[in-house]
PDB file of N, CA and C in Angstrom:
ATOM      1  N   MET A   3       0.838  -1.172   0.000  1.00 90.00           N
ATOM      2  CA  MET A   3       0.000   0.000   0.000  1.00 90.00           C
ATOM      3  C   MET A   3       0.885   1.238   0.000  1.00 90.00           C
ATOM      4  N   PHE A   4       0.480   2.269  -0.727  1.00 95.00           N
ATOM      5  CA  PHE A   4       1.227   3.507  -0.778  1.00 95.00           C
ATOM      6  C   PHE A   4       0.305   4.669  -0.433  1.00 95.00           C
ATOM      7  N   ALA A   5       0.920   5.787  -0.089  1.00 95.00           N
ATOM      8  CA  ALA A   5       0.160   6.996   0.210  1.00 95.00           C
ATOM      9  C   ALA A   5       0.979   8.200  -0.231  1.00 95.00           C
ATOM     10  N   ILE A   6       0.289   9.271  -0.531  1.00 96.00           N
ATOM     11  CA  ILE A   6       0.938  10.539  -0.823  1.00 96.00           C
ATOM     12  C   ILE A   6       0.590  11.480   0.316  1.00 96.00           C
ATOM     13  N   VAL A   7       1.618  11.951   1.027  1.00 96.00           N
ATOM     14  CA  VAL A   7       1.418  12.813   2.186  1.00 96.00           C
ATOM     15  C   VAL A   7       2.043  14.175   1.913  1.00 96.00           C
ATOM     16  N   ARG A   8       1.501  15.184   2.605  1.00 96.00           N
ATOM     17  CA  ARG A   8       2.037  16.534   2.485  1.00 96.00           C
ATOM     18  C   ARG A   8       2.600  16.960   3.827  1.00 96.00           C
ATOM     19  N   THR A   9       3.854  17.393   3.826  1.00 94.00           N
ATOM     20  CA  THR A   9       4.483  17.940   5.016  1.00 94.00           C
ATOM     21  C   THR A   9       5.522  18.960   4.582  1.00 94.00           C
ATOM     22  N   GLY A  10       5.556  20.086   5.273  1.00 92.00           N
ATOM     23  CA  GLY A  10       6.514  21.126   4.942  1.00 92.00           C
ATOM     24  C   GLY A  10       6.269  21.771   3.592  1.00 92.00           C
ATOM     25  N   GLY A  11       5.024  21.719   3.095  1.00 94.00           N
ATOM     26  CA  GLY A  11       4.720  22.319   1.805  1.00 94.00           C
ATOM     27  C   GLY A  11       5.103  21.460   0.612  1.00 94.00           C
ATOM     28  N   LYS A  12       5.585  20.250   0.860  1.00 96.00           N
ATOM     29  CA  LYS A  12       5.978  19.351  -0.226  1.00 96.00           C
ATOM     30  C   LYS A  12       5.196  18.049  -0.106  1.00 96.00           C
ATOM     31  N   GLN A  13       5.132  17.311  -1.192  1.00 97.00           N
ATOM     32  CA  GLN A  13       4.398  16.047  -1.216  1.00 97.00           C
ATOM     33  C   GLN A  13       5.369  14.896  -1.429  1.00 97.00           C
ATOM     34  N   TYR A  14       5.115  13.784  -0.734  1.00 97.00           N
ATOM     35  CA  TYR A  14       5.984  12.615  -0.793  1.00 97.00           C
ATOM     36  C   TYR A  14       5.143  11.367  -0.997  1.00 97.00           C
ATOM     37  N   ARG A  15       5.620  10.474  -1.876  1.00 96.00           N
ATOM     38  CA  ARG A  15       4.971   9.171  -2.063  1.00 96.00           C
ATOM     39  C   ARG A  15       5.691   8.196  -1.144  1.00 96.00           C
ATOM     40  N   VAL A  16       4.936   7.582  -0.228  1.00 96.00           N
ATOM     41  CA  VAL A  16       5.550   6.724   0.777  1.00 96.00           C
ATOM     42  C   VAL A  16       4.855   5.366   0.829  1.00 96.00           C
ATOM     43  N   ALA A  17       5.591   4.390   1.300  1.00 95.00           N
ATOM     44  CA  ALA A  17       5.069   3.049   1.575  1.00 95.00           C
ATOM     45  C   ALA A  17       5.732   2.589   2.868  1.00 95.00           C
ATOM     46  N   ALA A  18       5.206   1.548   3.474  1.00 94.00           N
ATOM     47  CA  ALA A  18       5.767   1.051   4.731  1.00 94.00           C
ATOM     48  C   ALA A  18       7.216   0.614   4.516  1.00 94.00           C
ATOM     49  N   GLY A  19       8.098   1.069   5.401  1.00 95.00           N
ATOM     50  CA  GLY A  19       9.509   0.719   5.299  1.00 95.00           C
ATOM     51  C   GLY A  19      10.363   1.743   4.566  1.00 95.00           C
ATOM     52  N   ASP A  20       9.755   2.729   3.932  1.00 95.00           N
ATOM     53  CA  ASP A  20      10.514   3.749   3.204  1.00 95.00           C
ATOM     54  C   ASP A  20      11.191   4.711   4.164  1.00 95.00           C
ATOM     55  N   LYS A  21      12.310   5.280   3.721  1.00 97.00           N
ATOM     56  CA  LYS A  21      12.969   6.359   4.448  1.00 97.00           C
ATOM     57  C   LYS A  21      12.894   7.605   3.586  1.00 97.00           C
ATOM     58  N   ILE A  22      12.451   8.719   4.182  1.00 96.00           N
ATOM     59  CA  ILE A  22      12.351   9.970   3.436  1.00 96.00           C
ATOM     60  C   ILE A  22      13.034  11.082   4.232  1.00 96.00           C
ATOM     61  N   VAL A  23      13.473  12.104   3.510  1.00 97.00           N
ATOM     62  CA  VAL A  23      14.100  13.279   4.106  1.00 97.00           C
ATOM     63  C   VAL A  23      13.144  14.446   3.906  1.00 97.00           C
ATOM     64  N   VAL A  24      12.680  15.039   5.009  1.00 96.00           N
ATOM     65  CA  VAL A  24      11.703  16.130   4.953  1.00 96.00           C
ATOM     66  C   VAL A  24      12.278  17.351   5.666  1.00 96.00           C
ATOM     67  N   ASP A  25      11.607  18.491   5.526  1.00 96.00           N
ATOM     68  CA  ASP A  25      11.999  19.676   6.279  1.00 96.00           C
ATOM     69  C   ASP A  25      11.889  19.390   7.768  1.00 96.00           C
ATOM     70  N   LYS A  26      12.587  20.171   8.566  1.00 96.00           N
ATOM     71  CA  LYS A  26      12.702  19.893   9.997  1.00 96.00           C
ATOM     72  C   LYS A  26      11.352  19.791  10.693  1.00 96.00           C
ATOM     73  N   ILE A  27      11.190  18.696  11.453  1.00 95.00           N
ATOM     74  CA  ILE A  27      10.031  18.459  12.305  1.00 95.00           C
ATOM     75  C   ILE A  27      10.559  18.323  13.727  1.00 95.00           C
ATOM     76  N   ASP A  28       9.909  18.973  14.675  1.00 95.00           N
ATOM     77  CA  ASP A  28      10.361  18.902  16.064  1.00 95.00           C
ATOM     78  C   ASP A  28      10.245  17.480  16.600  1.00 95.00           C
ATOM     79  N   GLY A  29      11.252  17.052  17.338  1.00 94.00           N
ATOM     80  CA  GLY A  29      11.251  15.732  17.949  1.00 94.00           C
ATOM     81  C   GLY A  29      12.657  15.168  18.009  1.00 94.00           C
ATOM     82  N   ASP A  30      12.864  14.237  18.912  1.00 95.00           N
ATOM     83  CA  ASP A  30      14.168  13.600  19.059  1.00 95.00           C
ATOM     84  C   ASP A  30      14.204  12.306  18.258  1.00 95.00           C
ATOM     85  N   ALA A  31      15.410  11.806  18.041  1.00 95.00           N
ATOM     86  CA  ALA A  31      15.578  10.544  17.329  1.00 95.00           C
ATOM     87  C   ALA A  31      14.903   9.430  18.119  1.00 95.00           C
ATOM     88  N   GLY A  32      14.154   8.600  17.432  1.00 94.00           N
ATOM     89  CA  GLY A  32      13.437   7.501  18.075  1.00 94.00           C
ATOM     90  C   GLY A  32      11.993   7.821  18.390  1.00 94.00           C
ATOM     91  N   ALA A  33      11.604   9.093  18.292  1.00 96.00           N
ATOM     92  CA  ALA A  33      10.220   9.474  18.588  1.00 96.00           C
ATOM     93  C   ALA A  33       9.300   9.078  17.431  1.00 96.00           C
ATOM     94  N   SER A  34       8.053   8.790  17.763  1.00 96.00           N
ATOM     95  CA  SER A  34       7.053   8.440  16.755  1.00 96.00           C
ATOM     96  C   SER A  34       6.170   9.649  16.473  1.00 96.00           C
ATOM     97  N   ILE A  35       5.852   9.847  15.196  1.00 95.00           N
ATOM     98  CA  ILE A  35       4.967  10.938  14.807  1.00 95.00           C
ATOM     99  C   ILE A  35       3.938  10.386  13.826  1.00 95.00           C
ATOM    100  N   THR A  36       2.873  11.136  13.621  1.00 95.00           N
ATOM    101  CA  THR A  36       1.872  10.767  12.627  1.00 95.00           C
ATOM    102  C   THR A  36       1.746  11.903  11.630  1.00 95.00           C
ATOM    103  N   LEU A  37       1.672  11.541  10.379  1.00 93.00           N
ATOM    104  CA  LEU A  37       1.448  12.497   9.309  1.00 93.00           C
ATOM    105  C   LEU A  37      -0.014  12.367   8.902  1.00 93.00           C
ATOM    106  N   GLY A  38      -0.812  13.359   9.248  1.00 89.00           N
ATOM    107  CA  GLY A  38      -2.251  13.250   9.048  1.00 89.00           C
ATOM    108  C   GLY A  38      -2.752  13.799   7.735  1.00 89.00           C
ATOM    109  N   ASP A  39      -1.922  14.547   7.014  1.00 92.00           N
ATOM    110  CA  ASP A  39      -2.362  15.168   5.769  1.00 92.00           C
ATOM    111  C   ASP A  39      -2.115  14.208   4.604  1.00 92.00           C
ATOM    112  N   VAL A  40      -2.976  13.206   4.468  1.00 94.00           N
ATOM    113  CA  VAL A  40      -2.859  12.209   3.401  1.00 94.00           C
ATOM    114  C   VAL A  40      -3.709  12.665   2.222  1.00 94.00           C
ATOM    115  N   LEU A  41      -3.087  12.819   1.055  1.00 94.00           N
ATOM    116  CA  LEU A  41      -3.782  13.317  -0.127  1.00 94.00           C
ATOM    117  C   LEU A  41      -4.346  12.192  -0.983  1.00 94.00           C
ATOM    118  N   LEU A  42      -3.649  11.058  -1.015  1.00 94.00           N
ATOM    119  CA  LEU A  42      -4.047   9.956  -1.885  1.00 94.00           C
ATOM    120  C   LEU A  42      -3.515   8.665  -1.283  1.00 94.00           C
ATOM    121  N   ALA A  43      -4.265   7.599  -1.448  1.00 94.00           N
ATOM    122  CA  ALA A  43      -3.804   6.295  -0.966  1.00 94.00           C
ATOM    123  C   ALA A  43      -4.297   5.226  -1.924  1.00 94.00           C
ATOM    124  N   GLY A  44      -3.554   4.148  -1.993  1.00 93.00           N
ATOM    125  CA  GLY A  44      -3.964   3.077  -2.885  1.00 93.00           C
ATOM    126  C   GLY A  44      -3.052   1.884  -2.792  1.00 93.00           C
ATOM    127  N   GLU A  45      -3.460   0.857  -3.514  1.00 90.00           N
ATOM    128  CA  GLU A  45      -2.683  -0.371  -3.595  1.00 90.00           C
ATOM    129  C   GLU A  45      -2.670  -0.797  -5.050  1.00 90.00           C
ATOM    130  N   GLY A  46      -1.491  -0.775  -5.651  1.00 87.00           N
ATOM    131  CA  GLY A  46      -1.411  -1.050  -7.079  1.00 87.00           C
ATOM    132  C   GLY A  46      -2.067   0.074  -7.858  1.00 87.00           C
ATOM    133  N   SER A  47      -3.078  -0.281  -8.654  1.00 89.00           N
ATOM    134  CA  SER A  47      -3.801   0.752  -9.415  1.00 89.00           C
ATOM    135  C   SER A  47      -5.142   1.103  -8.777  1.00 89.00           C
ATOM    136  N   ASP A  48      -5.483   0.460  -7.644  1.00 92.00           N
ATOM    137  CA  ASP A  48      -6.744   0.746  -6.954  1.00 92.00           C
ATOM    138  C   ASP A  48      -6.542   1.868  -5.942  1.00 92.00           C
ATOM    139  N   LEU A  49      -7.412   2.862  -5.980  1.00 93.00           N
ATOM    140  CA  LEU A  49      -7.341   3.964  -5.026  1.00 93.00           C
ATOM    141  C   LEU A  49      -8.291   3.703  -3.866  1.00 93.00           C
ATOM    142  N   LYS A  50      -7.901   4.153  -2.691  1.00 89.00           N
ATOM    143  CA  LYS A  50      -8.708   3.958  -1.491  1.00 89.00           C
ATOM    144  C   LYS A  50      -9.101   5.315  -0.929  1.00 89.00           C
ATOM    145  N   PRO A  51     -10.225   5.393  -0.204  1.00 89.00           N
ATOM    146  CA  PRO A  51     -10.606   6.681   0.403  1.00 89.00           C
ATOM    147  C   PRO A  51      -9.617   7.079   1.495  1.00 89.00           C
ATOM    148  N   THR A  52      -9.393   8.401   1.626  1.00 88.00           N
ATOM    149  CA  THR A  52      -8.404   8.892   2.585  1.00 88.00           C
ATOM    150  C   THR A  52      -9.043   9.438   3.854  1.00 88.00           C
ATOM    151  N   ASP A  53     -10.338   9.213   4.060  1.00 90.00           N
ATOM    152  CA  ASP A  53     -11.001   9.719   5.264  1.00 90.00           C
ATOM    153  C   ASP A  53     -10.438   9.030   6.504  1.00 90.00           C
ATOM    154  N   GLY A  54      -9.895   9.812   7.423  1.00 89.00           N
ATOM    155  CA  GLY A  54      -9.361   9.269   8.670  1.00 89.00           C
ATOM    156  C   GLY A  54      -8.074   8.486   8.517  1.00 89.00           C
ATOM    157  N   LEU A  55      -7.460   8.560   7.374  1.00 93.00           N
ATOM    158  CA  LEU A  55      -6.230   7.809   7.120  1.00 93.00           C
ATOM    159  C   LEU A  55      -5.031   8.627   7.602  1.00 93.00           C
ATOM    160  N   SER A  56      -4.071   7.963   8.226  1.00 93.00           N
ATOM    161  CA  SER A  56      -2.864   8.648   8.671  1.00 93.00           C
ATOM    162  C   SER A  56      -1.660   7.736   8.441  1.00 93.00           C
ATOM    163  N   VAL A  57      -0.494   8.355   8.442  1.00 95.00           N
ATOM    164  CA  VAL A  57       0.747   7.630   8.219  1.00 95.00           C
ATOM    165  C   VAL A  57       1.592   7.734   9.485  1.00 95.00           C
ATOM    166  N   ALA A  58       1.989   6.603  10.040  1.00 96.00           N
ATOM    167  CA  ALA A  58       2.831   6.578  11.233  1.00 96.00           C
ATOM    168  C   ALA A  58       4.291   6.504  10.802  1.00 96.00           C
ATOM    169  N   ALA A  59       5.113   7.351  11.414  1.00 97.00           N
ATOM    170  CA  ALA A  59       6.533   7.400  11.058  1.00 97.00           C
ATOM    171  C   ALA A  59       7.368   7.509  12.322  1.00 97.00           C
ATOM    172  N   GLU A  60       8.632   7.150  12.188  1.00 97.00           N
ATOM    173  CA  GLU A  60       9.581   7.241  13.297  1.00 97.00           C
ATOM    174  C   GLU A  60      10.731   8.136  12.871  1.00 97.00           C
ATOM    175  N   ILE A  61      11.129   9.036  13.757  1.00 97.00           N
ATOM    176  CA  ILE A  61      12.246   9.934  13.460  1.00 97.00           C
ATOM    177  C   ILE A  61      13.548   9.159  13.646  1.00 97.00           C
ATOM    178  N   ILE A  62      14.329   9.081  12.569  1.00 97.00           N
ATOM    179  CA  ILE A  62      15.618   8.391  12.643  1.00 97.00           C
ATOM    180  C   ILE A  62      16.700   9.356  13.111  1.00 97.00           C
ATOM    181  N   ALA A  63      16.727  10.566  12.511  1.00 97.00           N
ATOM    182  CA  ALA A  63      17.773  11.526  12.879  1.00 97.00           C
ATOM    183  C   ALA A  63      17.366  12.927  12.474  1.00 97.00           C
ATOM    184  N   GLN A  64      17.954  13.894  13.160  1.00 97.00           N
ATOM    185  CA  GLN A  64      17.870  15.300  12.766  1.00 97.00           C
ATOM    186  C   GLN A  64      19.219  15.615  12.124  1.00 97.00           C
ATOM    187  N   ALA A  65      19.204  16.131  10.903  1.00 96.00           N
ATOM    188  CA  ALA A  65      20.460  16.320  10.174  1.00 96.00           C
ATOM    189  C   ALA A  65      20.465  17.659   9.456  1.00 96.00           C
ATOM    190  N   LYS A  66      21.590  17.957   8.846  1.00 97.00           N
ATOM    191  CA  LYS A  66      21.735  19.163   8.036  1.00 97.00           C
ATOM    192  C   LYS A  66      22.109  18.749   6.621  1.00 97.00           C
ATOM    193  N   ALA A  67      21.665  19.539   5.651  1.00 96.00           N
ATOM    194  CA  ALA A  67      22.007  19.281   4.254  1.00 96.00           C
ATOM    195  C   ALA A  67      23.419  19.786   3.972  1.00 96.00           C
ATOM    196  N   ASP A  68      23.909  19.534   2.784  1.00 97.00           N
ATOM    197  CA  ASP A  68      25.205  20.061   2.381  1.00 97.00           C
ATOM    198  C   ASP A  68      25.145  21.582   2.304  1.00 97.00           C
ATOM    199  N   LYS A  69      26.292  22.204   2.484  1.00 97.00           N
ATOM    200  CA  LYS A  69      26.349  23.668   2.471  1.00 97.00           C
ATOM    201  C   LYS A  69      26.170  24.191   1.050  1.00 97.00           C
ATOM    202  N   VAL A  70      25.345  25.236   0.937  1.00 98.00           N
ATOM    203  CA  VAL A  70      25.133  25.931  -0.331  1.00 98.00           C
ATOM    204  C   VAL A  70      25.796  27.292  -0.208  1.00 98.00           C
ATOM    205  N   ILE A  71      26.683  27.607  -1.141  1.00 98.00           N
ATOM    206  CA  ILE A  71      27.391  28.883  -1.122  1.00 98.00           C
ATOM    207  C   ILE A  71      26.612  29.900  -1.949  1.00 98.00           C
ATOM    208  N   VAL A  72      26.346  31.061  -1.346  1.00 97.00           N
ATOM    209  CA  VAL A  72      25.671  32.161  -2.040  1.00 97.00           C
ATOM    210  C   VAL A  72      26.733  33.230  -2.278  1.00 97.00           C
ATOM    211  N   PHE A  73      27.044  33.505  -3.537  1.00 98.00           N
ATOM    212  CA  PHE A  73      28.095  34.471  -3.880  1.00 98.00           C
ATOM    213  C   PHE A  73      27.502  35.558  -4.739  1.00 98.00           C
ATOM    214  N   LYS A  74      27.657  36.806  -4.301  1.00 98.00           N
ATOM    215  CA  LYS A  74      27.150  37.957  -5.044  1.00 98.00           C
ATOM    216  C   LYS A  74      28.334  38.813  -5.468  1.00 98.00           C
ATOM    217  N   LYS A  75      28.278  39.314  -6.692  1.00 98.00           N
ATOM    218  CA  LYS A  75      29.356  40.164  -7.181  1.00 98.00           C
ATOM    219  C   LYS A  75      28.791  41.168  -8.164  1.00 98.00           C
ATOM    220  N   ARG A  76      29.260  42.398  -8.049  1.00 98.00           N
ATOM    221  CA  ARG A  76      28.938  43.427  -9.039  1.00 98.00           C
ATOM    222  C   ARG A  76      30.245  43.864  -9.677  1.00 98.00           C
ATOM    223  N   ARG A  77      30.300  43.790 -10.973  1.00 97.00           N
ATOM    224  CA  ARG A  77      31.525  44.120 -11.679  1.00 97.00           C
ATOM    225  C   ARG A  77      31.893  45.592 -11.514  1.00 97.00           C
ATOM    226  N   ARG A  78      33.192  45.825 -11.355  1.00 97.00           N
ATOM    227  CA  ARG A  78      33.767  47.175 -11.329  1.00 97.00           C
ATOM    228  C   ARG A  78      33.255  48.045 -10.192  1.00 97.00           C
ATOM    229  N   HIS A  79      32.678  47.451  -9.138  1.00 97.00           N
ATOM    230  CA  HIS A  79      32.213  48.232  -7.993  1.00 97.00           C
ATOM    231  C   HIS A  79      32.826  47.756  -6.677  1.00 97.00           C
ATOM    232  N   ASN A  80      33.821  46.881  -6.763  1.00 97.00           N
ATOM    233  CA  ASN A  80      34.486  46.343  -5.571  1.00 97.00           C
ATOM    234  C   ASN A  80      33.458  45.782  -4.577  1.00 97.00           C
ATOM    235  N   TYR A  81      32.482  45.036  -5.102  1.00 98.00           N
ATOM    236  CA  TYR A  81      31.404  44.485  -4.271  1.00 98.00           C
ATOM    237  C   TYR A  81      31.415  42.971  -4.405  1.00 98.00           C
ATOM    238  N   ARG A  82      31.749  42.285  -3.327  1.00 98.00           N
ATOM    239  CA  ARG A  82      31.702  40.830  -3.302  1.00 98.00           C
ATOM    240  C   ARG A  82      31.186  40.392  -1.949  1.00 98.00           C
ATOM    241  N   ARG A  83      30.210  39.489  -1.946  1.00 98.00           N
ATOM    242  CA  ARG A  83      29.665  38.946  -0.706  1.00 98.00           C
ATOM    243  C   ARG A  83      29.603  37.431  -0.831  1.00 98.00           C
ATOM    244  N   ARG A  84      30.107  36.752   0.200  1.00 98.00           N
ATOM    245  CA  ARG A  84      30.079  35.287   0.209  1.00 98.00           C
ATOM    246  C   ARG A  84      29.335  34.857   1.458  1.00 98.00           C
ATOM    247  N   ASN A  85      28.336  34.024   1.276  1.00 98.00           N
ATOM    248  CA  ASN A  85      27.522  33.567   2.391  1.00 98.00           C
ATOM    249  C   ASN A  85      27.214  32.085   2.196  1.00 98.00           C
ATOM    250  N   GLY A  86      26.990  31.369   3.282  1.00 98.00           N
ATOM    251  CA  GLY A  86      26.673  29.953   3.189  1.00 98.00           C
ATOM    252  C   GLY A  86      25.387  29.643   3.929  1.00 98.00           C
ATOM    253  N   HIS A  87      24.763  28.519   3.568  1.00 97.00           N
ATOM    254  CA  HIS A  87      23.518  28.108   4.213  1.00 97.00           C
ATOM    255  C   HIS A  87      23.461  26.590   4.269  1.00 97.00           C
ATOM    256  N   ARG A  88      23.050  26.047   5.429  1.00 97.00           N
ATOM    257  CA  ARG A  88      22.813  24.612   5.572  1.00 97.00           C
ATOM    258  C   ARG A  88      21.399  24.414   6.079  1.00 97.00           C
ATOM    259  N   GLN A  89      20.577  23.757   5.277  1.00 97.00           N
ATOM    260  CA  GLN A  89      19.169  23.533   5.609  1.00 97.00           C
ATOM    261  C   GLN A  89      19.035  22.411   6.638  1.00 97.00           C
ATOM    262  N   GLN A  90      18.124  22.581   7.597  1.00 97.00           N
ATOM    263  CA  GLN A  90      17.842  21.561   8.603  1.00 97.00           C
ATOM    264  C   GLN A  90      16.884  20.522   8.015  1.00 97.00           C
ATOM    265  N   HIS A  91      17.170  19.236   8.234  1.00 97.00           N
ATOM    266  CA  HIS A  91      16.343  18.141   7.729  1.00 97.00           C
ATOM    267  C   HIS A  91      15.988  17.180   8.848  1.00 97.00           C
ATOM    268  N   THR A  92      14.921  16.432   8.630  1.00 97.00           N
ATOM    269  CA  THR A  92      14.555  15.319   9.494  1.00 97.00           C
ATOM    270  C   THR A  92      14.449  14.077   8.626  1.00 97.00           C
ATOM    271  N   ILE A  93      15.079  12.997   9.048  1.00 97.00           N
ATOM    272  CA  ILE A  93      15.013  11.734   8.311  1.00 97.00           C
ATOM    273  C   ILE A  93      13.955  10.869   8.992  1.00 97.00           C
ATOM    274  N   LEU A  94      12.952  10.453   8.213  1.00 97.00           N
ATOM    275  CA  LEU A  94      11.836   9.663   8.744  1.00 97.00           C
ATOM    276  C   LEU A  94      11.842   8.269   8.152  1.00 97.00           C
ATOM    277  N   LYS A  95      11.432   7.294   8.967  1.00 97.00           N
ATOM    278  CA  LYS A  95      11.171   5.935   8.467  1.00 97.00           C
ATOM    279  C   LYS A  95       9.683   5.703   8.620  1.00 97.00           C
ATOM    280  N   ILE A  96       9.020   5.331   7.531  1.00 97.00           N
ATOM    281  CA  ILE A  96       7.593   5.086   7.537  1.00 97.00           C
ATOM    282  C   ILE A  96       7.326   3.724   8.153  1.00 97.00           C
ATOM    283  N   VAL A  97       6.521   3.726   9.220  1.00 96.00           N
ATOM    284  CA  VAL A  97       6.227   2.485   9.936  1.00 96.00           C
ATOM    285  C   VAL A  97       5.004   1.797   9.344  1.00 96.00           C
ATOM    286  N   SER A  98       3.898   2.563   9.212  1.00 95.00           N
ATOM    287  CA  SER A  98       2.666   1.943   8.688  1.00 95.00           C
ATOM    288  C   SER A  98       1.759   3.014   8.112  1.00 95.00           C
ATOM    289  N   ILE A  99       0.841   2.557   7.281  1.00 93.00           N
ATOM    290  CA  ILE A  99      -0.197   3.413   6.718  1.00 93.00           C
ATOM    291  C   ILE A  99      -1.520   2.791   7.110  1.00 93.00           C
ATOM    292  N   GLY A 100      -2.323   3.553   7.855  1.00 86.00           N
ATOM    293  CA  GLY A 100      -3.585   2.992   8.306  1.00 86.00           C
ATOM    294  C   GLY A 100      -4.444   4.012   8.999  1.00 86.00           C
ATOM    295  N   ALA A 101      -5.570   3.560   9.525  1.00 73.00           N
ATOM    296  CA  ALA A 101      -6.532   4.458  10.169  1.00 73.00           C
ATOM    297  C   ALA A 101      -6.048   4.870  11.546  1.00 73.00           C
TER     298      ALA A 101
END
């Protein structure tokens, strides 16, 4: 069985046992959470109703993404700015999809 869930403004296709990387969700490693915003669910090509359906997940780790360098330059104006950013992520393992 698979489901499409929305978290952090993005949508993910998940099934039991999958690991996904989502935007930061509060919680410690090992904590259980439920993703209640299920948009679509089904098995194979059959779709199932999503009323009261939720996805149970376990937080594996809180991590950071690779550093992204932001470099700004204006020619002939002696203007250079270098900045970096590391996005916070949460790694989830999908435990089950059910009511």
